[in-house]
Amino acid sequence: MALRCAPVWTRLVAAVFTFSALWGFALSITRYSVPEEMEAGSFVANLATDLGLDVRSLETRNAKLDVIHSKNYLDINKDTGELLIREKIDRESICMTKTTSCFLKMDVILAKPVRIFNIELEIMDINDNAPVFRRKTMHLDISEATPPGERFSLTNAVDADVGANSIKTYYLSESKYFNIDIQTGSDGSKYVDLVLSGHLDREEHAVHNLILTAVDGGVPPRSGTASIIINVLDINDNAPSFSQPVFAVNVSENSAIGTVVMTLNATDLDEGSNAQLVYSYTLYTSEKTQELFSLDPNSGEIKVKGVIDYEESQSFEMYIQAQDRGTNPLLGHCKVMVFITDLNDNYPEVTIKSLKRAVAEDTSVGTLIAVVSISDRDSGGNGEVDLTLNQQEPLPFLLNKSSEGYFELLVSKPLDREIKSKYDITLIVSDRGSPPLFENETIALEILDINDNAPRFSQSFYTIHVMENNPPGALLTSLSAFDPDLNENQYLVYFIMEKEIVNTSMSMLFSINPENGALYALKTFDYERERDFLFHIEARDSGVPPLSSNVTVHIIILDQNDNTPLIVSPWRAHGSVVEEVIPRSTEKGHLVAKVVAIDADSEQNSRVTYQLLQINDLTLFSLDQYNGEIRTTRMFSHRDPRQQRLVVIAKDNGEPALSATVTIKISTVEHAMTFLETTELPLEYEVFTNLNLYLVIGLGAVSCLLLITILVIVVLKCQKPKPKAIKMPPANRNSMISQRSSTIADSTLISSDAYWYSLFLAETRKGKVVVRQPIIPKGAGYFVSSIPRSIGPSETTDSRASTLEQEPRRELR
């Protein structure tokens, strides 16, 4: 606009000077009217005709058009004299001010002579401009508390056109809250105000979008629009509210600290600080609840901050308020119910009452040991408990349910301290949770001892072998009994049960230590006089009343080689030589003599063998080492001496061996003599010598003793039932074992003199002594090795079986 005004003012100044110079030539003013916006070349008027000029003179007189204060919109056609539109004319650009008339002034200047014609061209307005709002969008902030009728000024629209083409009216889009009020100014301008016609509610309608339309009066009318955006300003007129008044939530007990229980989300229809909420507990919320749960004041998040135990509390109530940050804050309330879900986190509990720590082993079945109560702090299946006994090993106890949660521990079987002196009774209680929890309680029950067990020996029968010639006081063995009881019930005393043998008490033969059962011999025993002893030893405890048991002890005297073999055949006086007479014509193998020796010892010690100690001619005689027979090995020759001297040694089989010798003088005769099978010796002595007298006396004593023994046996058998016989081991081929009898009297051995006499049965036949096979008393146990060939092989007599009823004996060595 400034660039356009510069040349206008220049022309205006030039025109003023020209007008002053040529004022005298000026004529009257010619007016024309044309509408704006006519196309270029449009005809305005015929200047030559209107001004009275010759068309030809326009060229010659150099006619020109001078526009004052404006751009040259017109042009003169010098050929036709017409005034034409040079370019479109915009009235609004020419006439800046909003006036009803708008003129474009110009001068037509002719030269030779100079002549000026004043022309005014009125530009007539057409409705070529629509109303325009200077602000396309108008923003208004109106509080929702504004009362109806309040007015708000709006920016008016402008229209470059004038007159009837200018703004005529305004229209507002439909709204139940707003309308417009149009006013006309002094210059005819239309003004519009926005009027509030209803109560605003931001929560219902926070923003109102309206369209304001300005319409001019042209034909056709033109219009312009502007947008009105009304923001309803909030006031704190809405209290915070929760979606529901009561919330219920489940939380497991023992939830970790920081676990989110729930998040409260209260709403406030207001905005800004009026809608900013702060959450907090009210005074109705207990301190315990506030200690266990935290509440975030900004987010409303409830978290666990303590240990939650179902058994302490099954639910919690929280009273929570939400408060906005308005100037006058409003509150909203809700209630949160937190229900705790039980977990199987409590072990079952066992309580033992009326407990007996110790009971006697004779306690009767059904005796109460303890009262057991069980419980579990959990609920439901987690709190249901079962009680059982640990039955890894059978226990003589049972559980009897007396009432709900109570059990009686009772004795179910007889107790025996000797089998088990202490019981660890384990009670196992388990709940029915998943997984189940277990708890156990162990009761240590001691079984008290009573004297209900008698002492017991490891054997019921003891066989003890004692070598004869033992020193007095020698330890024979140690008899040990066992009593499974305790203390004084276990303390044992040993003693020998008194019994006499041929007026001799057992306590005079043997002694036993009362504390440890060590058995001693009080005298030296001789196998040849005493073979065995049978008596009883009793072990008695110190209980009240005392209990006892006894054991049978069999003492067997073992033989030692302490007797030298005795040569009884051929008999001769002490230190004399035995003489034998045989014919020189004796055949080979002829029995010359038989040496018989006996040994008072037994078994191997009594086994006698014979050897030739001295002989004149080894080729003439032979000696059987087992039966003592001396025979010829060849016939006599004339070179053989008439007398032969033999020394025979009889040796036993003991260690060390003992022996005896006999010297036999054999004389040969030329004439034949008849010899009996028996050997006849010249009777050079009396038949009843001292030796024979001793034998007769011994035989008589033995016979009397045997008779007394038989009578005693008969009496004992009548008084007692006959016991079973004890099987004895078979006799050795070369020995006889001394057998014990059933009575004490049988333990006394028969005198050896009886054997001497029974071995020699002498007959007087023409002054000769006939030696026959010896008769060995039954049970004597002697082995006789010198038995004549004609009698046959030697035999041992049968041993008598014992009449004592005993178990098989194990020999103590």
mmCIF file of C-alpha atoms in Angstrom, residues 346-622:
data_model
loop_
_atom_site.group_PDB
_atom_site.id
_atom_site.type_symbol
_atom_site.label_atom_id
_atom_site.label_comp_id
_atom_site.label_asym_id
_atom_site.label_seq_id
_atom_site.Cartn_x
_atom_site.Cartn_y
_atom_site.Cartn_z
ATOM 1 C CA ASN A 346 1.769 -74.320 61.142
ATOM 2 C CA TYR A 347 3.147 -77.644 62.256
ATOM 3 C CA PRO A 348 0.852 -79.800 64.339
ATOM 4 C CA GLU A 349 1.472 -79.603 68.052
ATOM 5 C CA VAL A 350 1.708 -82.456 70.546
ATOM 6 C CA THR A 351 1.171 -81.909 74.261
ATOM 7 C CA ILE A 352 1.896 -84.731 76.702
ATOM 8 C CA LYS A 353 0.227 -84.789 80.069
ATOM 9 C CA SER A 354 0.186 -87.213 83.015
ATOM 10 C CA LEU A 355 3.379 -88.789 81.744
ATOM 11 C CA LYS A 356 4.970 -91.739 83.509
ATOM 12 C CA ARG A 357 8.691 -91.784 82.942
ATOM 13 C CA ALA A 358 9.168 -95.272 84.344
ATOM 14 C CA VAL A 359 6.968 -98.327 84.905
ATOM 15 C CA ALA A 360 7.678 -101.738 86.375
ATOM 16 C CA GLU A 361 7.998 -104.615 83.972
ATOM 17 C CA ASP A 362 5.057 -106.385 85.642
ATOM 18 C CA THR A 363 2.751 -103.476 84.766
ATOM 19 C CA SER A 364 -0.582 -104.850 83.630
ATOM 20 C CA VAL A 365 -1.961 -104.449 80.123
ATOM 21 C CA GLY A 366 -4.100 -101.328 79.805
ATOM 22 C CA THR A 367 -2.048 -99.209 82.190
ATOM 23 C CA LEU A 368 -2.065 -95.515 81.270
ATOM 24 C CA ILE A 369 1.346 -94.169 80.310
ATOM 25 C CA ALA A 370 0.423 -90.653 79.187
ATOM 26 C CA VAL A 371 -2.406 -88.439 77.976
ATOM 27 C CA VAL A 372 -1.597 -86.891 74.600
ATOM 28 C CA SER A 373 -3.382 -83.894 73.123
ATOM 29 C CA ILE A 374 -2.872 -82.750 69.543
ATOM 30 C CA SER A 375 -3.771 -79.512 67.777
ATOM 31 C CA ASP A 376 -3.021 -77.447 64.696
ATOM 32 C CA ARG A 377 -3.477 -73.700 64.455
ATOM 33 C CA ASP A 378 -4.374 -73.937 60.779
ATOM 34 C CA SER A 379 -7.970 -74.279 59.630
ATOM 35 C CA GLY A 380 -9.903 -76.631 57.404
ATOM 36 C CA GLY A 381 -7.976 -79.608 56.146
ATOM 37 C CA ASN A 382 -4.781 -77.884 57.202
ATOM 38 C CA GLY A 383 -5.953 -78.022 60.793
ATOM 39 C CA GLU A 384 -7.173 -81.620 60.822
ATOM 40 C CA VAL A 385 -4.544 -83.759 62.527
ATOM 41 C CA ASP A 386 -3.888 -87.472 62.961
ATOM 42 C CA LEU A 387 -1.770 -89.125 65.652
ATOM 43 C CA THR A 388 0.084 -92.381 65.121
ATOM 44 C CA LEU A 389 2.880 -94.351 66.734
ATOM 45 C CA ASN A 390 6.128 -94.897 64.932
ATOM 46 C CA GLN A 391 5.932 -98.615 64.232
ATOM 47 C CA GLN A 392 9.367 -99.184 62.770
ATOM 48 C CA GLU A 393 9.621 -101.832 65.435
ATOM 49 C CA PRO A 394 6.695 -103.480 67.237
ATOM 50 C CA LEU A 395 5.829 -101.621 70.413
ATOM 51 C CA PRO A 396 3.769 -102.957 73.303
ATOM 52 C CA PHE A 397 1.744 -99.760 73.366
ATOM 53 C CA LEU A 398 -1.344 -98.384 71.645
ATOM 54 C CA LEU A 399 -3.189 -95.103 71.294
ATOM 55 C CA ASN A 400 -6.802 -94.905 72.415
ATOM 56 C CA LYS A 401 -8.797 -91.834 71.386
ATOM 57 C CA SER A 402 -10.588 -90.630 74.483
ATOM 58 C CA SER A 403 -12.109 -87.434 73.116
ATOM 59 C CA GLU A 404 -11.678 -84.984 70.293
ATOM 60 C CA GLY A 405 -7.992 -84.136 70.151
ATOM 61 C CA TYR A 406 -7.084 -86.323 73.137
ATOM 62 C CA PHE A 407 -5.500 -89.761 73.152
ATOM 63 C CA GLU A 408 -4.453 -92.202 75.850
ATOM 64 C CA LEU A 409 -1.153 -94.031 75.525
ATOM 65 C CA LEU A 410 -1.752 -97.478 77.004
ATOM 66 C CA VAL A 411 0.248 -100.644 77.557
ATOM 67 C CA SER A 412 -0.981 -103.197 75.027
ATOM 68 C CA LYS A 413 1.296 -106.171 75.722
ATOM 69 C CA PRO A 414 3.189 -107.524 78.734
ATOM 70 C CA LEU A 415 6.499 -105.757 79.320
ATOM 71 C CA ASP A 416 9.792 -107.528 79.859
ATOM 72 C CA ARG A 417 12.754 -105.459 80.946
ATOM 73 C CA GLU A 418 15.107 -108.273 80.047
ATOM 74 C CA ILE A 419 13.939 -108.065 76.432
ATOM 75 C CA LYS A 420 13.969 -104.290 76.320
ATOM 76 C CA SER A 421 14.744 -102.004 79.213
ATOM 77 C CA LYS A 422 13.898 -98.688 77.586
ATOM 78 C CA TYR A 423 11.439 -97.600 74.952
ATOM 79 C CA ASP A 424 11.642 -94.479 72.863
ATOM 80 C CA ILE A 425 8.003 -94.040 71.948
ATOM 81 C CA THR A 426 7.766 -91.667 69.008
ATOM 82 C CA LEU A 427 4.402 -90.008 68.497
ATOM 83 C CA ILE A 428 3.899 -88.745 64.951
ATOM 84 C CA VAL A 429 1.242 -86.122 64.347
ATOM 85 C CA SER A 430 0.421 -84.980 60.825
ATOM 86 C CA ASP A 431 -2.130 -82.608 59.361
ATOM 87 C CA ARG A 432 -4.105 -83.099 56.182
ATOM 88 C CA GLY A 433 -2.729 -80.130 54.302
ATOM 89 C CA SER A 434 -1.087 -80.314 50.921
ATOM 90 C CA PRO A 435 1.703 -81.040 51.366
ATOM 91 C CA PRO A 436 1.083 -82.342 54.887
ATOM 92 C CA LEU A 437 3.262 -81.203 57.758
ATOM 93 C CA PHE A 438 4.593 -83.584 60.363
ATOM 94 C CA GLU A 439 5.744 -83.204 63.924
ATOM 95 C CA ASN A 440 6.901 -85.831 66.356
ATOM 96 C CA GLU A 441 7.464 -86.132 70.048
ATOM 97 C CA THR A 442 9.500 -88.885 71.678
ATOM 98 C CA ILE A 443 8.693 -90.277 75.093
ATOM 99 C CA ALA A 444 11.535 -92.037 76.871
ATOM 100 C CA LEU A 445 9.966 -94.774 78.998
ATOM 101 C CA GLU A 446 12.189 -96.753 81.352
ATOM 102 C CA ILE A 447 11.148 -100.266 82.370
ATOM 103 C CA LEU A 448 11.932 -100.956 86.020
ATOM 104 C CA ASP A 449 13.283 -104.347 86.954
ATOM 105 C CA ILE A 450 11.597 -106.897 89.196
ATOM 106 C CA ASN A 451 13.096 -110.173 90.301
ATOM 107 C CA ASP A 452 11.312 -112.302 87.742
ATOM 108 C CA ASN A 453 14.267 -114.224 86.326
ATOM 109 C CA ALA A 454 16.117 -117.012 88.048
ATOM 110 C CA PRO A 455 19.849 -117.335 87.424
ATOM 111 C CA ARG A 456 20.706 -119.425 84.385
ATOM 112 C CA PHE A 457 23.804 -121.468 83.749
ATOM 113 C CA SER A 458 25.085 -121.718 80.235
ATOM 114 C CA GLN A 459 24.842 -125.523 80.546
ATOM 115 C CA SER A 460 22.603 -127.756 82.566
ATOM 116 C CA PHE A 461 25.343 -130.360 83.000
ATOM 117 C CA TYR A 462 29.038 -129.758 83.403
ATOM 118 C CA THR A 463 31.639 -132.469 82.902
ATOM 119 C CA ILE A 464 34.984 -131.500 84.364
ATOM 120 C CA HIS A 465 38.095 -133.604 83.820
ATOM 121 C CA VAL A 466 40.653 -133.508 86.608
ATOM 122 C CA MET A 467 44.012 -135.160 86.332
ATOM 123 C CA GLU A 468 44.750 -137.397 89.311
ATOM 124 C CA ASN A 469 47.475 -136.399 91.705
ATOM 125 C CA ASN A 470 46.282 -132.799 91.496
ATOM 126 C CA PRO A 471 47.563 -130.391 94.150
ATOM 127 C CA PRO A 472 45.033 -129.450 96.845
ATOM 128 C CA GLY A 473 43.381 -126.100 96.134
ATOM 129 C CA ALA A 474 43.753 -126.439 92.370
ATOM 130 C CA LEU A 475 41.251 -124.434 90.314
ATOM 131 C CA LEU A 476 39.073 -126.897 88.429
ATOM 132 C CA THR A 477 36.845 -124.522 86.488
ATOM 133 C CA SER A 478 34.693 -121.449 86.859
ATOM 134 C CA LEU A 479 30.944 -121.915 86.760
ATOM 135 C CA SER A 480 29.240 -118.739 85.746
ATOM 136 C CA ALA A 481 25.493 -118.211 85.857
ATOM 137 C CA PHE A 482 23.708 -115.272 84.306
ATOM 138 C CA ASP A 483 20.763 -113.387 85.708
ATOM 139 C CA PRO A 484 19.234 -110.851 83.292
ATOM 140 C CA ASP A 485 17.734 -108.850 86.144
ATOM 141 C CA LEU A 486 19.353 -105.716 87.512
ATOM 142 C CA ASN A 487 21.045 -104.590 90.718
ATOM 143 C CA GLU A 488 20.384 -106.831 93.722
ATOM 144 C CA ASN A 489 18.200 -109.015 91.544
ATOM 145 C CA GLN A 490 21.322 -109.744 89.512
ATOM 146 C CA TYR A 491 23.834 -110.312 92.312
ATOM 147 C CA LEU A 492 24.490 -114.064 92.523
ATOM 148 C CA VAL A 493 25.834 -116.300 95.274
ATOM 149 C CA TYR A 494 27.203 -119.765 94.451
ATOM 150 C CA PHE A 495 27.346 -122.735 96.839
ATOM 151 C CA ILE A 496 27.615 -126.502 96.675
ATOM 152 C CA MET A 497 24.492 -128.391 97.583
ATOM 153 C CA GLU A 498 25.527 -130.693 100.463
ATOM 154 C CA LYS A 499 25.786 -134.364 99.701
ATOM 155 C CA GLU A 500 27.731 -137.105 101.415
ATOM 156 C CA ILE A 501 29.759 -139.853 99.769
ATOM 157 C CA VAL A 502 30.765 -142.623 102.134
ATOM 158 C CA ASN A 503 30.370 -140.293 105.100
ATOM 159 C CA THR A 504 32.364 -137.609 103.340
ATOM 160 C CA SER A 505 30.672 -134.228 102.646
ATOM 161 C CA MET A 506 31.136 -132.641 99.250
ATOM 162 C CA SER A 507 32.254 -129.452 100.936
ATOM 163 C CA MET A 508 35.246 -131.407 102.209
ATOM 164 C CA LEU A 509 36.214 -132.417 98.690
ATOM 165 C CA PHE A 510 35.392 -129.264 96.758
ATOM 166 C CA SER A 511 35.033 -125.569 97.415
ATOM 167 C CA ILE A 512 33.346 -122.854 95.339
ATOM 168 C CA ASN A 513 33.892 -119.108 95.472
ATOM 169 C CA PRO A 514 30.425 -117.665 96.314
ATOM 170 C CA GLU A 515 31.025 -114.522 94.278
ATOM 171 C CA ASN A 516 32.468 -115.733 90.985
ATOM 172 C CA GLY A 517 31.690 -119.458 90.939
ATOM 173 C CA ALA A 518 35.329 -120.617 90.810
ATOM 174 C CA LEU A 519 35.434 -124.329 91.746
ATOM 175 C CA TYR A 520 38.471 -125.676 93.624
ATOM 176 C CA ALA A 521 39.618 -129.193 94.665
ATOM 177 C CA LEU A 522 40.375 -129.474 98.361
ATOM 178 C CA LYS A 523 42.294 -132.777 98.171
ATOM 179 C CA THR A 524 44.483 -134.823 95.880
ATOM 180 C CA PHE A 525 42.544 -137.411 93.908
ATOM 181 C CA ASP A 526 43.728 -140.902 92.989
ATOM 182 C CA TYR A 527 42.283 -142.376 89.855
ATOM 183 C CA GLU A 528 42.784 -145.891 91.105
ATOM 184 C CA ARG A 529 40.588 -145.148 94.146
ATOM 185 C CA GLU A 530 38.213 -142.384 92.959
ATOM 186 C CA ARG A 531 37.015 -142.238 89.412
ATOM 187 C CA ASP A 532 34.292 -139.548 89.439
ATOM 188 C CA PHE A 533 32.031 -137.335 91.569
ATOM 189 C CA LEU A 534 28.499 -136.154 90.904
ATOM 190 C CA PHE A 535 26.997 -133.219 92.807
ATOM 191 C CA HIS A 536 24.949 -130.018 92.322
ATOM 192 C CA ILE A 537 25.902 -126.335 92.496
ATOM 193 C CA GLU A 538 23.250 -123.729 93.161
ATOM 194 C CA ALA A 539 23.278 -120.075 92.052
ATOM 195 C CA ARG A 540 20.931 -117.784 94.013
ATOM 196 C CA ASP A 541 20.220 -114.110 93.364
ATOM 197 C CA SER A 542 19.723 -111.424 96.001
ATOM 198 C CA GLY A 543 16.223 -110.404 95.053
ATOM 199 C CA VAL A 544 13.172 -110.470 97.302
ATOM 200 C CA PRO A 545 12.114 -113.194 97.230
ATOM 201 C CA PRO A 546 15.338 -114.730 95.927
ATOM 202 C CA LEU A 547 15.329 -116.996 92.885
ATOM 203 C CA SER A 548 17.782 -119.803 92.260
ATOM 204 C CA SER A 549 18.762 -122.543 89.871
ATOM 205 C CA ASN A 550 21.227 -125.408 90.064
ATOM 206 C CA VAL A 551 23.455 -127.299 87.741
ATOM 207 C CA THR A 552 24.847 -130.832 87.894
ATOM 208 C CA VAL A 553 28.609 -131.095 87.959
ATOM 209 C CA HIS A 554 30.336 -134.321 87.015
ATOM 210 C CA ILE A 555 33.976 -134.484 88.069
ATOM 211 C CA ILE A 556 35.885 -137.169 86.164
ATOM 212 C CA ILE A 557 39.324 -138.095 87.492
ATOM 213 C CA LEU A 558 41.755 -138.673 84.660
ATOM 214 C CA ASP A 559 44.368 -141.332 84.907
ATOM 215 C CA GLN A 560 48.105 -140.664 85.043
ATOM 216 C CA ASN A 561 50.750 -143.242 84.317
ATOM 217 C CA ASP A 562 51.695 -143.658 87.966
ATOM 218 C CA ASN A 563 51.528 -147.474 88.241
ATOM 219 C CA THR A 564 54.250 -149.868 87.010
ATOM 220 C CA PRO A 565 53.075 -152.993 85.180
ATOM 221 C CA LEU A 566 52.943 -156.033 87.504
ATOM 222 C CA ILE A 567 53.970 -159.424 86.070
ATOM 223 C CA VAL A 568 51.531 -161.971 87.472
ATOM 224 C CA SER A 569 52.423 -164.884 85.233
ATOM 225 C CA PRO A 570 54.609 -166.781 85.362
ATOM 226 C CA TRP A 571 54.490 -166.141 89.081
ATOM 227 C CA ARG A 572 57.635 -166.082 91.000
ATOM 228 C CA ALA A 573 58.849 -164.955 94.340
ATOM 229 C CA HIS A 574 60.286 -161.492 94.498
ATOM 230 C CA GLY A 575 63.713 -161.423 92.870
ATOM 231 C CA SER A 576 63.638 -165.154 91.921
ATOM 232 C CA VAL A 577 64.032 -166.700 88.501
ATOM 233 C CA VAL A 578 61.230 -168.572 86.802
ATOM 234 C CA GLU A 579 62.256 -171.978 85.554
ATOM 235 C CA GLU A 580 60.613 -173.757 82.657
ATOM 236 C CA VAL A 581 61.444 -177.359 81.521
ATOM 237 C CA ILE A 582 60.769 -178.465 77.975
ATOM 238 C CA PRO A 583 61.933 -181.527 75.972
ATOM 239 C CA ARG A 584 64.676 -180.975 73.438
ATOM 240 C CA SER A 585 62.463 -182.622 70.848
ATOM 241 C CA THR A 586 60.011 -179.784 71.020
ATOM 242 C CA GLU A 587 58.706 -178.805 67.644
ATOM 243 C CA LYS A 588 58.907 -175.401 66.089
ATOM 244 C CA GLY A 589 56.191 -173.085 67.441
ATOM 245 C CA HIS A 590 55.863 -174.833 70.753
ATOM 246 C CA LEU A 591 54.533 -172.609 73.553
ATOM 247 C CA VAL A 592 57.277 -172.470 76.078
ATOM 248 C CA ALA A 593 55.803 -169.915 78.486
ATOM 249 C CA LYS A 594 53.350 -167.033 78.633
ATOM 250 C CA VAL A 595 54.188 -163.767 80.336
ATOM 251 C CA VAL A 596 51.174 -161.944 81.747
ATOM 252 C CA ALA A 597 51.454 -158.445 83.224
ATOM 253 C CA ILE A 598 48.735 -156.132 84.521
ATOM 254 C CA ASP A 599 48.753 -152.354 85.062
ATOM 255 C CA ALA A 600 46.470 -150.613 87.579
ATOM 256 C CA ASP A 601 46.297 -147.586 85.311
ATOM 257 C CA SER A 602 43.681 -147.258 82.561
ATOM 258 C CA GLU A 603 43.458 -146.851 78.842
ATOM 259 C CA GLN A 604 46.810 -146.265 77.183
ATOM 260 C CA ASN A 605 48.607 -146.254 80.498
ATOM 261 C CA SER A 606 47.462 -149.854 81.112
ATOM 262 C CA ARG A 607 48.255 -151.166 77.692
ATOM 263 C CA VAL A 608 51.251 -153.510 78.151
ATOM 264 C CA THR A 609 53.620 -154.746 75.441
ATOM 265 C CA TYR A 610 56.390 -157.306 75.789
ATOM 266 C CA GLN A 611 59.941 -157.377 74.538
ATOM 267 C CA LEU A 612 62.952 -159.665 74.943
ATOM 268 C CA LEU A 613 65.517 -157.751 76.868
ATOM 269 C CA GLN A 614 68.143 -160.552 76.992
ATOM 270 C CA ILE A 615 68.370 -163.869 75.145
ATOM 271 C CA ASN A 616 71.156 -166.369 74.464
ATOM 272 C CA ASP A 617 70.093 -167.304 70.981
ATOM 273 C CA LEU A 618 67.824 -165.004 69.029
ATOM 274 C CA THR A 619 67.094 -167.758 66.521
ATOM 275 C CA LEU A 620 65.664 -170.170 69.050
ATOM 276 C CA PHE A 621 62.781 -168.279 70.731
ATOM 277 C CA SER A 622 60.236 -165.608 69.758
#
